[in-house]
Amino acid sequence: MKYKNIILSCMGVVVLGVGGGYIMQRQHHATSSVSSTSSSRASESSQKVDLPDTAKADNATLILVNKQHVLDHELDFEKSEMNGIQYSQEIDGPLRKFLNDAKKAGHPATLVSGYRSKKYQEQVLNENVQQNINNGMTESEAKKATHAVIQTPGASEHQTGLAVDVMTDEYWKQYHQLESDSDKTEGQKWLIKHAPDYGFVLRYPKSEAAKKSTGIDYESWHFRYVGVENAKYMTKHKLTLEEYDDLIQGQSTK
Ligand SMILES: [Zn+2]
């Protein structure tokens, strides 16, 4: 049932793209005149010809949103909800299975955040700055610390409905904070290891190279849906979505 829904919603995008004069629910790229910078790691891999069939520049599920690819408008997509948190209907099946299987494996987890509008992102950002100030930072320190972990409005992929913050209850119930050292727990380790089986990648991995590519510090809780094949490929080749996008764009212009 769930699978059928996912397939239908994926096809919906394709059908619209082909038959509807390229009107897609999501554009692959957010509005931007800035082309993404090729990284050496991505160009090294550009010789690879074993990309999944779904690794296509017009695959809306692979939409790239970051500081260089800003979403200046709200996307039009069906939303699902869990415990009052919204996300794209496209990921409802995979996300529920991911969380159910984590629970079955003895690692219940909490969906902390999903879809966020641009306006809400603004609010989250301002609140975080204020919290840092309350914790004793100067305003400029607070802003710097906030911008290292929270995307500026329009640059957050939470706006796509395809990104979720998921944290093991082992950590979340105790600290109620999104902290990278949650990855010390067995539960978060399980989530990170198994995410690709459900089509999710850990979007901001723990390495200097990844940080350079994404511009975002390591986040052990932020998972992005890209589909199972793409998630497995990206994880196997240690590619960020920025690098994967470069690889696909390179491929598609050949
Ligand atoms: Zn997040």
mmCIF file of N, CA, C and O in Angstrom, residues 98-167:
data_model
loop_
_atom_site.group_PDB
_atom_site.id
_atom_site.type_symbol
_atom_site.label_atom_id
_atom_site.label_comp_id
_atom_site.label_asym_id
_atom_site.label_seq_id
_atom_site.Cartn_x
_atom_site.Cartn_y
_atom_site.Cartn_z
ATOM 1 N N PHE A 98 11.556 3.043 8.446
ATOM 2 C CA PHE A 98 12.850 3.331 9.082
ATOM 3 C C PHE A 98 12.671 3.367 10.615
ATOM 4 O O PHE A 98 13.381 2.685 11.362
ATOM 5 N N LEU A 99 11.689 4.129 11.059
ATOM 6 C CA LEU A 99 11.477 4.280 12.505
ATOM 7 C C LEU A 99 10.949 2.992 13.145
ATOM 8 O O LEU A 99 11.359 2.627 14.256
ATOM 9 N N ASN A 100 10.061 2.303 12.422
ATOM 10 C CA ASN A 100 9.542 1.032 12.949
ATOM 11 C C ASN A 100 10.637 -0.007 13.094
ATOM 12 O O ASN A 100 10.707 -0.722 14.093
ATOM 13 N N ASP A 101 11.483 -0.094 12.075
ATOM 14 C CA ASP A 101 12.558 -1.083 12.107
ATOM 15 C C ASP A 101 13.593 -0.734 13.176
ATOM 16 O O ASP A 101 14.170 -1.622 13.812
ATOM 17 N N ALA A 102 13.820 0.556 13.384
ATOM 18 C CA ALA A 102 14.742 0.977 14.444
ATOM 19 C C ALA A 102 14.200 0.513 15.794
ATOM 20 O O ALA A 102 14.926 -0.027 16.629
ATOM 21 N N LYS A 103 12.903 0.691 15.960
ATOM 22 C CA LYS A 103 12.246 0.283 17.209
ATOM 23 C C LYS A 103 12.354 -1.231 17.402
ATOM 24 O O LYS A 103 12.686 -1.707 18.492
ATOM 25 N N LYS A 104 12.073 -1.960 16.310
ATOM 26 C CA LYS A 104 12.160 -3.430 16.361
ATOM 27 C C LYS A 104 13.561 -3.884 16.731
ATOM 28 O O LYS A 104 13.752 -4.904 17.378
ATOM 29 N N ALA A 105 14.558 -3.125 16.285
ATOM 30 C CA ALA A 105 15.963 -3.468 16.570
ATOM 31 C C ALA A 105 16.366 -3.037 17.981
ATOM 32 O O ALA A 105 17.530 -3.182 18.370
ATOM 33 N N GLY A 106 15.401 -2.482 18.716
ATOM 34 C CA GLY A 106 15.683 -2.083 20.095
ATOM 35 C C GLY A 106 16.140 -0.649 20.246
ATOM 36 O O GLY A 106 16.686 -0.265 21.279
ATOM 37 N N HIS A 107 15.940 0.157 19.173
ATOM 38 C CA HIS A 107 16.399 1.547 19.204
ATOM 39 C C HIS A 107 15.291 2.532 18.811
ATOM 40 O O HIS A 107 15.360 3.158 17.753
ATOM 41 N N PRO A 108 14.274 2.654 19.638
ATOM 42 C CA PRO A 108 13.215 3.600 19.299
ATOM 43 C C PRO A 108 13.786 5.011 19.127
ATOM 44 O O PRO A 108 14.733 5.385 19.823
ATOM 45 N N ALA A 109 13.211 5.732 18.171
ATOM 46 C CA ALA A 109 13.750 7.062 17.857
ATOM 47 C C ALA A 109 12.615 8.062 17.715
ATOM 48 O O ALA A 109 11.457 7.676 17.505
ATOM 49 N N THR A 110 12.953 9.322 17.824
ATOM 50 C CA THR A 110 11.963 10.398 17.730
ATOM 51 C C THR A 110 12.203 11.245 16.486
ATOM 52 O O THR A 110 13.340 11.620 16.197
ATOM 53 N N LEU A 111 11.109 11.497 15.764
ATOM 54 C CA LEU A 111 11.175 12.456 14.666
ATOM 55 C C LEU A 111 11.097 13.839 15.315
ATOM 56 O O LEU A 111 10.083 14.202 15.897
ATOM 57 N N VAL A 112 12.179 14.572 15.230
ATOM 58 C CA VAL A 112 12.265 15.861 15.924
ATOM 59 C C VAL A 112 11.807 17.007 15.018
ATOM 60 O O VAL A 112 11.198 17.971 15.473
ATOM 61 N N SER A 113 12.095 16.894 13.745
ATOM 62 C CA SER A 113 11.760 17.980 12.832
ATOM 63 C C SER A 113 11.601 17.452 11.407
ATOM 64 O O SER A 113 12.233 16.464 11.035
ATOM 65 N N GLY A 114 10.751 18.089 10.649
ATOM 66 C CA GLY A 114 10.529 17.679 9.255
ATOM 67 C C GLY A 114 10.464 18.901 8.367
ATOM 68 O O GLY A 114 11.403 19.701 8.341
ATOM 69 N N TYR A 115 9.323 19.061 7.696
ATOM 70 C CA TYR A 115 9.152 20.213 6.811
ATOM 71 C C TYR A 115 9.140 21.513 7.616
ATOM 72 O O TYR A 115 8.521 21.605 8.666
ATOM 73 N N ARG A 116 9.861 22.491 7.129
ATOM 74 C CA ARG A 116 9.807 23.830 7.710
ATOM 75 C C ARG A 116 9.652 24.841 6.584
ATOM 76 O O ARG A 116 10.381 24.787 5.598
ATOM 77 N N SER A 117 8.732 25.741 6.766
ATOM 78 C CA SER A 117 8.562 26.803 5.776
ATOM 79 C C SER A 117 9.725 27.785 5.929
ATOM 80 O O SER A 117 10.442 27.766 6.936
ATOM 81 N N LYS A 118 9.883 28.630 4.932
ATOM 82 C CA LYS A 118 10.959 29.616 4.976
ATOM 83 C C LYS A 118 10.788 30.540 6.187
ATOM 84 O O LYS A 118 11.738 30.869 6.891
ATOM 85 N N LYS A 119 9.535 30.890 6.442
ATOM 86 C CA LYS A 119 9.230 31.788 7.549
ATOM 87 C C LYS A 119 9.577 31.142 8.894
ATOM 88 O O LYS A 119 10.160 31.768 9.783
ATOM 89 N N TYR A 120 9.227 29.861 9.010
ATOM 90 C CA TYR A 120 9.511 29.151 10.248
ATOM 91 C C TYR A 120 11.018 29.024 10.461
ATOM 92 O O TYR A 120 11.527 29.119 11.572
ATOM 93 N N GLN A 121 11.732 28.798 9.348
ATOM 94 C CA GLN A 121 13.188 28.693 9.426
ATOM 95 C C GLN A 121 13.802 29.981 9.976
ATOM 96 O O GLN A 121 14.748 29.955 10.752
ATOM 97 N N GLU A 122 13.209 31.093 9.574
ATOM 98 C CA GLU A 122 13.653 32.394 10.080
ATOM 99 C C GLU A 122 13.506 32.454 11.596
ATOM 100 O O GLU A 122 14.389 32.905 12.319
ATOM 101 N N GLN A 123 12.369 31.960 12.055
ATOM 102 C CA GLN A 123 12.059 31.948 13.482
ATOM 103 C C GLN A 123 13.037 31.042 14.253
ATOM 104 O O GLN A 123 13.574 31.434 15.289
ATOM 105 N N VAL A 124 13.288 29.846 13.688
ATOM 106 C CA VAL A 124 14.205 28.893 14.319
ATOM 107 C C VAL A 124 15.592 29.504 14.466
ATOM 108 O O VAL A 124 16.242 29.413 15.511
ATOM 109 N N LEU A 125 16.010 30.174 13.386
ATOM 110 C CA LEU A 125 17.324 30.804 13.369
ATOM 111 C C LEU A 125 17.435 31.892 14.441
ATOM 112 O O LEU A 125 18.383 31.914 15.232
ATOM 113 N N ASN A 126 16.449 32.750 14.487
ATOM 114 C CA ASN A 126 16.470 33.848 15.458
ATOM 115 C C ASN A 126 16.426 33.336 16.894
ATOM 116 O O ASN A 126 17.109 33.874 17.773
ATOM 117 N N GLU A 127 15.634 32.293 17.121
ATOM 118 C CA GLU A 127 15.535 31.722 18.469
ATOM 119 C C GLU A 127 16.864 31.123 18.912
ATOM 120 O O GLU A 127 17.254 31.235 20.064
ATOM 121 N N ASN A 128 17.551 30.487 17.950
ATOM 122 C CA ASN A 128 18.831 29.861 18.278
ATOM 123 C C ASN A 128 19.883 30.917 18.623
ATOM 124 O O ASN A 128 20.670 30.747 19.558
ATOM 125 N N VAL A 129 19.881 32.018 17.869
ATOM 126 C CA VAL A 129 20.804 33.120 18.165
ATOM 127 C C VAL A 129 20.534 33.629 19.581
ATOM 128 O O VAL A 129 21.451 33.799 20.393
ATOM 129 N N GLN A 130 19.266 33.821 19.887
ATOM 130 C CA GLN A 130 18.882 34.331 21.201
ATOM 131 C C GLN A 130 19.308 33.372 22.315
ATOM 132 O O GLN A 130 19.816 33.796 23.357
ATOM 133 N N GLN A 131 19.127 32.091 22.052
ATOM 134 C CA GLN A 131 19.507 31.068 23.039
ATOM 135 C C GLN A 131 21.012 31.118 23.318
ATOM 136 O O GLN A 131 21.446 31.042 24.464
ATOM 137 N N ASN A 132 21.791 31.281 22.238
ATOM 138 C CA ASN A 132 23.243 31.389 22.391
ATOM 139 C C ASN A 132 23.630 32.639 23.187
ATOM 140 O O ASN A 132 24.550 32.602 24.001
ATOM 141 N N ILE A 133 22.924 33.715 22.930
ATOM 142 C CA ILE A 133 23.182 34.960 23.675
ATOM 143 C C ILE A 133 22.844 34.745 25.153
ATOM 144 O O ILE A 133 23.621 35.109 26.039
ATOM 145 N N ASN A 134 21.721 34.097 25.391
ATOM 146 C CA ASN A 134 21.319 33.806 26.773
ATOM 147 C C ASN A 134 22.345 32.916 27.481
ATOM 148 O O ASN A 134 22.504 32.978 28.695
ATOM 149 N N ASN A 135 23.019 32.093 26.672
ATOM 150 C CA ASN A 135 24.034 31.205 27.245
ATOM 151 C C ASN A 135 25.386 31.895 27.423
ATOM 152 O O ASN A 135 26.376 31.254 27.757
ATOM 153 N N GLY A 136 25.428 33.197 27.133
ATOM 154 C CA GLY A 136 26.631 33.960 27.431
ATOM 155 C C GLY A 136 27.464 34.406 26.245
ATOM 156 O O GLY A 136 28.513 35.028 26.418
ATOM 157 N N MET A 137 27.029 34.088 25.036
ATOM 158 C CA MET A 137 27.805 34.520 23.861
ATOM 159 C C MET A 137 27.491 35.979 23.520
ATOM 160 O O MET A 137 26.415 36.478 23.845
ATOM 161 N N THR A 138 28.444 36.626 22.828
ATOM 162 C CA THR A 138 28.149 37.955 22.294
ATOM 163 C C THR A 138 27.258 37.749 21.075
ATOM 164 O O THR A 138 27.131 36.625 20.576
ATOM 165 N N GLU A 139 26.687 38.829 20.578
ATOM 166 C CA GLU A 139 25.779 38.690 19.441
ATOM 167 C C GLU A 139 26.484 38.099 18.218
ATOM 168 O O GLU A 139 25.943 37.224 17.546
ATOM 169 N N SER A 140 27.702 38.575 17.958
ATOM 170 C CA SER A 140 28.393 38.060 16.769
ATOM 171 C C SER A 140 28.819 36.601 16.957
ATOM 172 O O SER A 140 28.753 35.806 16.027
ATOM 173 N N GLU A 141 29.224 36.245 18.171
ATOM 174 C CA GLU A 141 29.545 34.836 18.459
ATOM 175 C C GLU A 141 28.301 33.969 18.292
ATOM 176 O O GLU A 141 28.348 32.877 17.710
ATOM 177 N N ALA A 142 27.208 34.488 18.804
ATOM 178 C CA ALA A 142 25.940 33.740 18.756
ATOM 179 C C ALA A 142 25.512 33.501 17.312
ATOM 180 O O ALA A 142 25.115 32.394 16.942
ATOM 181 N N LYS A 143 25.628 34.534 16.491
ATOM 182 C CA LYS A 143 25.237 34.405 15.081
ATOM 183 C C LYS A 143 26.135 33.408 14.348
ATOM 184 O O LYS A 143 25.673 32.598 13.568
ATOM 185 N N LYS A 144 27.419 33.498 14.652
ATOM 186 C CA LYS A 144 28.377 32.596 14.007
ATOM 187 C C LYS A 144 28.069 31.142 14.374
ATOM 188 O O LYS A 144 28.042 30.254 13.516
ATOM 189 N N ALA A 145 27.836 30.918 15.661
ATOM 190 C CA ALA A 145 27.539 29.564 16.142
ATOM 191 C C ALA A 145 26.234 29.053 15.528
ATOM 192 O O ALA A 145 26.129 27.888 15.136
ATOM 193 N N THR A 146 25.261 29.921 15.418
ATOM 194 C CA THR A 146 23.966 29.531 14.849
ATOM 195 C C THR A 146 24.102 29.189 13.367
ATOM 196 O O THR A 146 23.600 28.168 12.903
ATOM 197 N N HIS A 147 24.803 30.055 12.632
ATOM 198 C CA HIS A 147 24.942 29.820 11.193
ATOM 199 C C HIS A 147 25.764 28.575 10.868
ATOM 200 O O HIS A 147 25.671 28.056 9.758
ATOM 201 N N ALA A 148 26.533 28.106 11.838
ATOM 202 C CA ALA A 148 27.297 26.874 11.611
ATOM 203 C C ALA A 148 26.394 25.645 11.651
ATOM 204 O O ALA A 148 26.714 24.614 11.071
ATOM 205 N N VAL A 149 25.276 25.748 12.321
ATOM 206 C CA VAL A 149 24.406 24.572 12.449
ATOM 207 C C VAL A 149 23.014 24.743 11.862
ATOM 208 O O VAL A 149 22.319 23.762 11.619
ATOM 209 N N ILE A 150 22.597 25.975 11.624
ATOM 210 C CA ILE A 150 21.255 26.185 11.077
ATOM 211 C C ILE A 150 21.345 26.972 9.774
ATOM 212 O O ILE A 150 21.982 28.022 9.712
ATOM 213 N N GLN A 151 20.715 26.429 8.746
ATOM 214 C CA GLN A 151 20.757 27.091 7.448
ATOM 215 C C GLN A 151 19.950 28.384 7.444
ATOM 216 O O GLN A 151 18.938 28.495 8.143
ATOM 217 N N THR A 152 20.413 29.326 6.673
ATOM 218 C CA THR A 152 19.660 30.569 6.523
ATOM 219 C C THR A 152 18.355 30.271 5.788
ATOM 220 O O THR A 152 18.301 29.340 4.981
ATOM 221 N N PRO A 153 17.307 31.031 6.062
ATOM 222 C CA PRO A 153 16.009 30.793 5.432
ATOM 223 C C PRO A 153 16.135 30.717 3.910
ATOM 224 O O PRO A 153 16.814 31.545 3.310
ATOM 225 N N GLY A 154 15.519 29.694 3.322
ATOM 226 C CA GLY A 154 15.600 29.511 1.870
ATOM 227 C C GLY A 154 16.734 28.580 1.482
ATOM 228 O O GLY A 154 16.743 28.001 0.415
ATOM 229 N N ALA A 155 17.697 28.420 2.404
ATOM 230 C CA ALA A 155 18.841 27.547 2.125
ATOM 231 C C ALA A 155 18.727 26.234 2.894
ATOM 232 O O ALA A 155 19.623 25.401 2.841
ATOM 233 N N SER A 156 17.631 26.068 3.634
ATOM 234 C CA SER A 156 17.445 24.826 4.398
ATOM 235 C C SER A 156 16.670 23.823 3.580
ATOM 236 O O SER A 156 15.604 24.132 3.043
ATOM 237 N N GLU A 157 17.175 22.600 3.505
ATOM 238 C CA GLU A 157 16.438 21.604 2.739
ATOM 239 C C GLU A 157 15.245 21.076 3.518
ATOM 240 O O GLU A 157 14.457 20.314 2.985
ATOM 241 N N HIS A 158 15.064 21.521 4.750
ATOM 242 C CA HIS A 158 13.826 21.188 5.466
ATOM 243 C C HIS A 158 12.623 21.765 4.723
ATOM 244 O O HIS A 158 11.507 21.274 4.868
ATOM 245 N N GLN A 159 12.876 22.786 3.923
ATOM 246 C CA GLN A 159 11.816 23.425 3.130
ATOM 247 C C GLN A 159 11.299 22.503 2.014
ATOM 248 O O GLN A 159 10.229 22.729 1.472
ATOM 249 N N THR A 160 12.071 21.472 1.681
ATOM 250 C CA THR A 160 11.650 20.554 0.611
ATOM 251 C C THR A 160 10.705 19.466 1.124
ATOM 252 O O THR A 160 10.092 18.764 0.333
ATOM 253 N N GLY A 161 10.661 19.288 2.450
ATOM 254 C CA GLY A 161 9.849 18.207 3.016
ATOM 255 C C GLY A 161 10.530 16.852 2.920
ATOM 256 O O GLY A 161 9.978 15.833 3.323
ATOM 257 N N LEU A 162 11.747 16.831 2.370
ATOM 258 C CA LEU A 162 12.477 15.572 2.170
ATOM 259 C C LEU A 162 13.546 15.345 3.232
ATOM 260 O O LEU A 162 14.237 14.338 3.212
ATOM 261 N N ALA A 163 13.701 16.309 4.134
ATOM 262 C CA ALA A 163 14.726 16.202 5.176
ATOM 263 C C ALA A 163 14.070 16.064 6.541
ATOM 264 O O ALA A 163 13.063 16.725 6.827
ATOM 265 N N VAL A 164 14.630 15.189 7.354
ATOM 266 C CA VAL A 164 14.106 14.980 8.711
ATOM 267 C C VAL A 164 15.238 14.932 9.725
ATOM 268 O O VAL A 164 16.339 14.468 9.420
ATOM 269 N N ASP A 165 14.954 15.429 10.901
ATOM 270 C CA ASP A 165 15.880 15.280 12.016
ATOM 271 C C ASP A 165 15.343 14.149 12.882
ATOM 272 O O ASP A 165 14.210 14.222 13.371
ATOM 273 N N VAL A 166 16.138 13.096 13.008
ATOM 274 C CA VAL A 166 15.711 11.923 13.776
ATOM 275 C C VAL A 166 16.762 11.613 14.823
ATOM 276 O O VAL A 166 17.955 11.555 14.516
ATOM 277 N N MET A 167 16.317 11.430 16.039
ATOM 278 C CA MET A 167 17.272 11.153 17.098
ATOM 279 C C MET A 167 16.812 9.984 17.959
ATOM 280 O O MET A 167 15.633 9.875 18.294
#
